[in-house]
Amino acid sequence: MDPAPRPNALKSMGHRLSLTKLRRALSGRKKKLQEIQEPDEPYQTTPTTTKPEEGQEEEEEEDDDDDMNEGNTVIGLLGGGQLGRMLCEAANPLGIDIAILDEHNAPAKQAHNTNRHVVGSFKDPGRIKELAARSDYLSVEIEHVDTEVLEDIEKNGVPVEINGEIVTHRPPIHPSWRTLRLIQDKYLQKEHFKSSGKTIPIAEQIAIESGDAALDSLKKAGKQFGFPFMLKARKGSYDGRGNFKVDSEDDFAEAIKALGTLPLYAEKWAPFVKELAVMVIRTEDSDGKLKNCVAYPAVETIHEDSICTKVFMPPRDVSEDICDKARKLATEVISTLWGRGVFAVEMFLLEDASLMINEVAPRPHNSGHYTIEAVPYMSQYKAQLHAVLDLPVPDKLIPRVQSSIMLNILGGAKPDSHHHLSGLARSTYDDDMDVYLHLYNKESKPSRKIGHITLTGFCSVQELEAKAKPFIDLVDQIRLDRLEATSETLRPTQETNGSAKPAEKAPVEPATDNHVEAQELSAVAASSDKPLVLVTMGSDSDLPVLKAGLDILKEFNVPYALDITSAHRTPKYMMKVADEAAGKGIKVIIAAAGGAAHLPGMISSETPLPVIGVPVKATHLDGIDSLLSIVQMPRGVPTATVGINNSTNAALLAIRILGAFVPEYQQAMKKYQVDMEEAVIVKGTKLREGGDAAYLAGMKK
Ligand code: ADP
Ligand code: MG
């Protein structure tokens, strides 16, 4: 694609006057318009920052006085969340004015006082134009904005009235709307990298047809990529929302149910060993010619429940050589885009030490928060300001500390769940580790990003991690409490006498975001009505198989807890759950797994409780692989094994075990057996008396 056509704008800051100064010039301060124009590009605009007041000419002096940040260059920002807030924090000491388009009192608005903010949605074309009319430049803190209106502003400008005259104003837009539009569609974004002429490795991908053709498309993806593969919404996704991990053909229906109304694409599974990210500053001249791409150090990002929770700089156990390659690759990627600003490049580090691009964010990013303290002379926010305004940026970005860890503060189970953590940050003073707390003044809601903590040190990242352990433990604890609270709301309601009422609905809905695999349904919670049976599975794709067994448990009023404990993807968590189950009052564990079904055996190795394995029929080998994996446990580690997909028998066996000690369960089991016997006797009588033809006809009905 050609570079974006450049706006008819004034050039770099050095040549540029802000709207306020321009207005002053036009209102008789003897400054000739030509002096502030491009010599060969007549600048026909005489913009204003606010609606012109009556009597403006006579009261120009006074009006200027009213102008809070008079003379400052104004960047209009679409979106006023925490990224905008930190941008404002960087802009304040630099004398740069930020006009924010977002809700009243949005986090960014709280951090910057100006009379230029606009109240409204950053998706509303009218409000965006209003913002453009009062800004020298436009930028974004979120990529999901209306690019049509940005394109229109760049091409046609916005009318503004100055001294009674309507003129056209074209604030330069950075990054370019072309970049924003491309990045909004993850599929096209990667197609662009593929055809950019640069060597940019991406996962194989295919577009998924919409409507009835979706199923065939998914089959094609399964054939081409094998399983699992990732089904992704092309647009509008964040924090993993919009991703669905497809483990087998059995998931197709659910995948379509979860995402089918959106334009989709499928991506080959990237078996990464780590996720890395690199922030890049992209500069270009006012003709749209690339000047430079400068990379920050590579960082390691940890995603839990699809949200970035921790960032390590430098990445742990990754060679400098790989980090250098990551930075180089990131600059290559960003050089193919348009406009100025900072960009985040998310990538996968694969087992063979090669890198693969996941996606790009055209703005400051979670993975760059650490730069506020670690690269203080040019944080990602200052870099965004300097790049957008075409102010100088360094040609190398060297951290001023040896290591740094960023921990996101996510809203916990209760509004004050994070207080202990923020309190620890406030009270920790340590010569070997500096602690920086950032709260965004957002209402705490479960999983919401409400702040972050950056820790820096002059030691290795491993040593810093060891020092930071109390912080990391608290962050993990907030998460576990949140997950447990979530699962409690999913658990069947229980009566105080200890028996469970049948739940009104299935205790868990399969997660719509199947990518959120481990622990989302974590349910080994201590509660007053303790579950007696723990039903755990290797993947939420096993849940449909377990449904029959769960129905039996409900029928017998057996309180149970649910969890996902993958033997291969979350082995530590699985062992923890197995280890703690008995102490939490669990009496029997049912564990379901498919394929290389190690879960039941591994759980059995870690608990003294009886474990019943349910072999789940996976994609290949008709479930024989799962069956043999579970049944062939070595001597000493008994694992009861039921038939393939037979969760009914697993539940019945669990109830029989409970019945050995709880008479009520034994009686209920006896009744179940009698009912079953009677049902068969009734059938036999009917068959004997009615004959086979009538019986078969009845069956068809
Ligand atoms: P978001 O827009 O929510 O950040 P991403 O496409 O970056 O969505 O995916 C979120 C996370 O899902 C990634 O950080 C990574 O952990 C995982 N993921 C995404 N794509 C793949 C893939 N092709 N293979 C394996 N994991 C993936
Ligand atoms: Mg991502």
PDB file of N, CA and C in Angstrom, residues 500-503 548-558 560 652 655 668 672 675:
ATOM      1  N   ALA A 500     -27.324 -30.909  48.782  1.00  0.00           N
ATOM      2  CA  ALA A 500     -27.440 -29.905  47.730  1.00  0.00           C
ATOM      3  C   ALA A 500     -28.790 -29.987  47.054  1.00  0.00           C
ATOM      4  N   LYS A 501     -29.340 -28.813  46.790  1.00  0.00           N
ATOM      5  CA  LYS A 501     -30.557 -28.789  45.982  1.00  0.00           C
ATOM      6  C   LYS A 501     -30.148 -28.941  44.536  1.00  0.00           C
ATOM      7  N   PRO A 502     -30.946 -29.636  43.757  1.00  0.00           N
ATOM      8  CA  PRO A 502     -30.580 -29.667  42.350  1.00  0.00           C
ATOM      9  C   PRO A 502     -30.502 -28.238  41.807  1.00  0.00           C
ATOM     10  N   ALA A 503     -29.458 -27.969  41.064  1.00  0.00           N
ATOM     11  CA  ALA A 503     -29.310 -26.622  40.518  1.00  0.00           C
ATOM     12  C   ALA A 503     -30.407 -26.368  39.508  1.00  0.00           C
ATOM     13  N   ALA A 548     -23.697 -35.729  31.934  1.00  0.00           N
ATOM     14  CA  ALA A 548     -24.560 -36.821  32.404  1.00  0.00           C
ATOM     15  C   ALA A 548     -24.224 -37.163  33.853  1.00  0.00           C
ATOM     16  N   GLY A 549     -22.933 -37.205  34.175  1.00  0.00           N
ATOM     17  CA  GLY A 549     -22.520 -37.511  35.545  1.00  0.00           C
ATOM     18  C   GLY A 549     -22.937 -36.416  36.516  1.00  0.00           C
ATOM     19  N   LEU A 550     -22.818 -35.165  36.061  1.00  0.00           N
ATOM     20  CA  LEU A 550     -23.217 -34.052  36.930  1.00  0.00           C
ATOM     21  C   LEU A 550     -24.715 -34.116  37.219  1.00  0.00           C
ATOM     22  N   ASP A 551     -25.476 -34.520  36.190  1.00  0.00           N
ATOM     23  CA  ASP A 551     -26.929 -34.660  36.396  1.00  0.00           C
ATOM     24  C   ASP A 551     -27.215 -35.701  37.475  1.00  0.00           C
ATOM     25  N   ILE A 552     -26.447 -36.780  37.476  1.00  0.00           N
ATOM     26  CA  ILE A 552     -26.639 -37.827  38.492  1.00  0.00           C
ATOM     27  C   ILE A 552     -26.322 -37.264  39.880  1.00  0.00           C
ATOM     28  N   LEU A 553     -25.205 -36.537  39.978  1.00  0.00           N
ATOM     29  CA  LEU A 553     -24.841 -35.971  41.280  1.00  0.00           C
ATOM     30  C   LEU A 553     -25.950 -35.048  41.790  1.00  0.00           C
ATOM     31  N   LYS A 554     -26.510 -34.296  40.861  1.00  0.00           N
ATOM     32  CA  LYS A 554     -27.602 -33.399  41.258  1.00  0.00           C
ATOM     33  C   LYS A 554     -28.822 -34.203  41.696  1.00  0.00           C
ATOM     34  N   GLU A 555     -29.091 -35.260  40.938  1.00  0.00           N
ATOM     35  CA  GLU A 555     -30.248 -36.102  41.259  1.00  0.00           C
ATOM     36  C   GLU A 555     -30.125 -36.666  42.679  1.00  0.00           C
ATOM     37  N   PHE A 556     -28.901 -36.969  43.068  1.00  0.00           N
ATOM     38  CA  PHE A 556     -28.664 -37.536  44.401  1.00  0.00           C
ATOM     39  C   PHE A 556     -28.360 -36.475  45.461  1.00  0.00           C
ATOM     40  N   ASN A 557     -28.481 -35.232  45.062  1.00  0.00           N
ATOM     41  CA  ASN A 557     -28.189 -34.129  46.000  1.00  0.00           C
ATOM     42  C   ASN A 557     -26.788 -34.210  46.592  1.00  0.00           C
ATOM     43  N   VAL A 558     -25.829 -34.541  45.765  1.00  0.00           N
ATOM     44  CA  VAL A 558     -24.444 -34.605  46.252  1.00  0.00           C
ATOM     45  C   VAL A 558     -23.771 -33.259  45.956  1.00  0.00           C
ATOM     46  N   TYR A 560     -21.054 -30.888  44.919  1.00  0.00           N
ATOM     47  CA  TYR A 560     -19.813 -31.130  44.191  1.00  0.00           C
ATOM     48  C   TYR A 560     -19.171 -29.806  43.769  1.00  0.00           C
ATOM     49  N   LEU A 652     -22.079 -42.493  39.658  1.00  0.00           N
ATOM     50  CA  LEU A 652     -22.723 -43.533  40.470  1.00  0.00           C
ATOM     51  C   LEU A 652     -21.702 -44.209  41.388  1.00  0.00           C
ATOM     52  N   ILE A 655     -20.961 -42.015  44.261  1.00  0.00           N
ATOM     53  CA  ILE A 655     -22.046 -42.027  45.260  1.00  0.00           C
ATOM     54  C   ILE A 655     -22.001 -43.326  46.072  1.00  0.00           C
ATOM     55  N   ALA A 668     -30.308 -44.006  48.949  1.00  0.00           N
ATOM     56  CA  ALA A 668     -30.680 -43.418  47.660  1.00  0.00           C
ATOM     57  C   ALA A 668     -30.171 -44.299  46.516  1.00  0.00           C
ATOM     58  N   TYR A 672     -32.227 -46.175  43.619  1.00  0.00           N
ATOM     59  CA  TYR A 672     -31.874 -46.012  42.198  1.00  0.00           C
ATOM     60  C   TYR A 672     -31.811 -47.381  41.519  1.00  0.00           C
ATOM     61  N   ASP A 675     -35.259 -48.814  41.167  1.00  0.00           N
ATOM     62  CA  ASP A 675     -35.958 -48.136  40.060  1.00  0.00           C
ATOM     63  C   ASP A 675     -35.491 -48.664  38.714  1.00  0.00           C
TER      64      ASP A 675
END
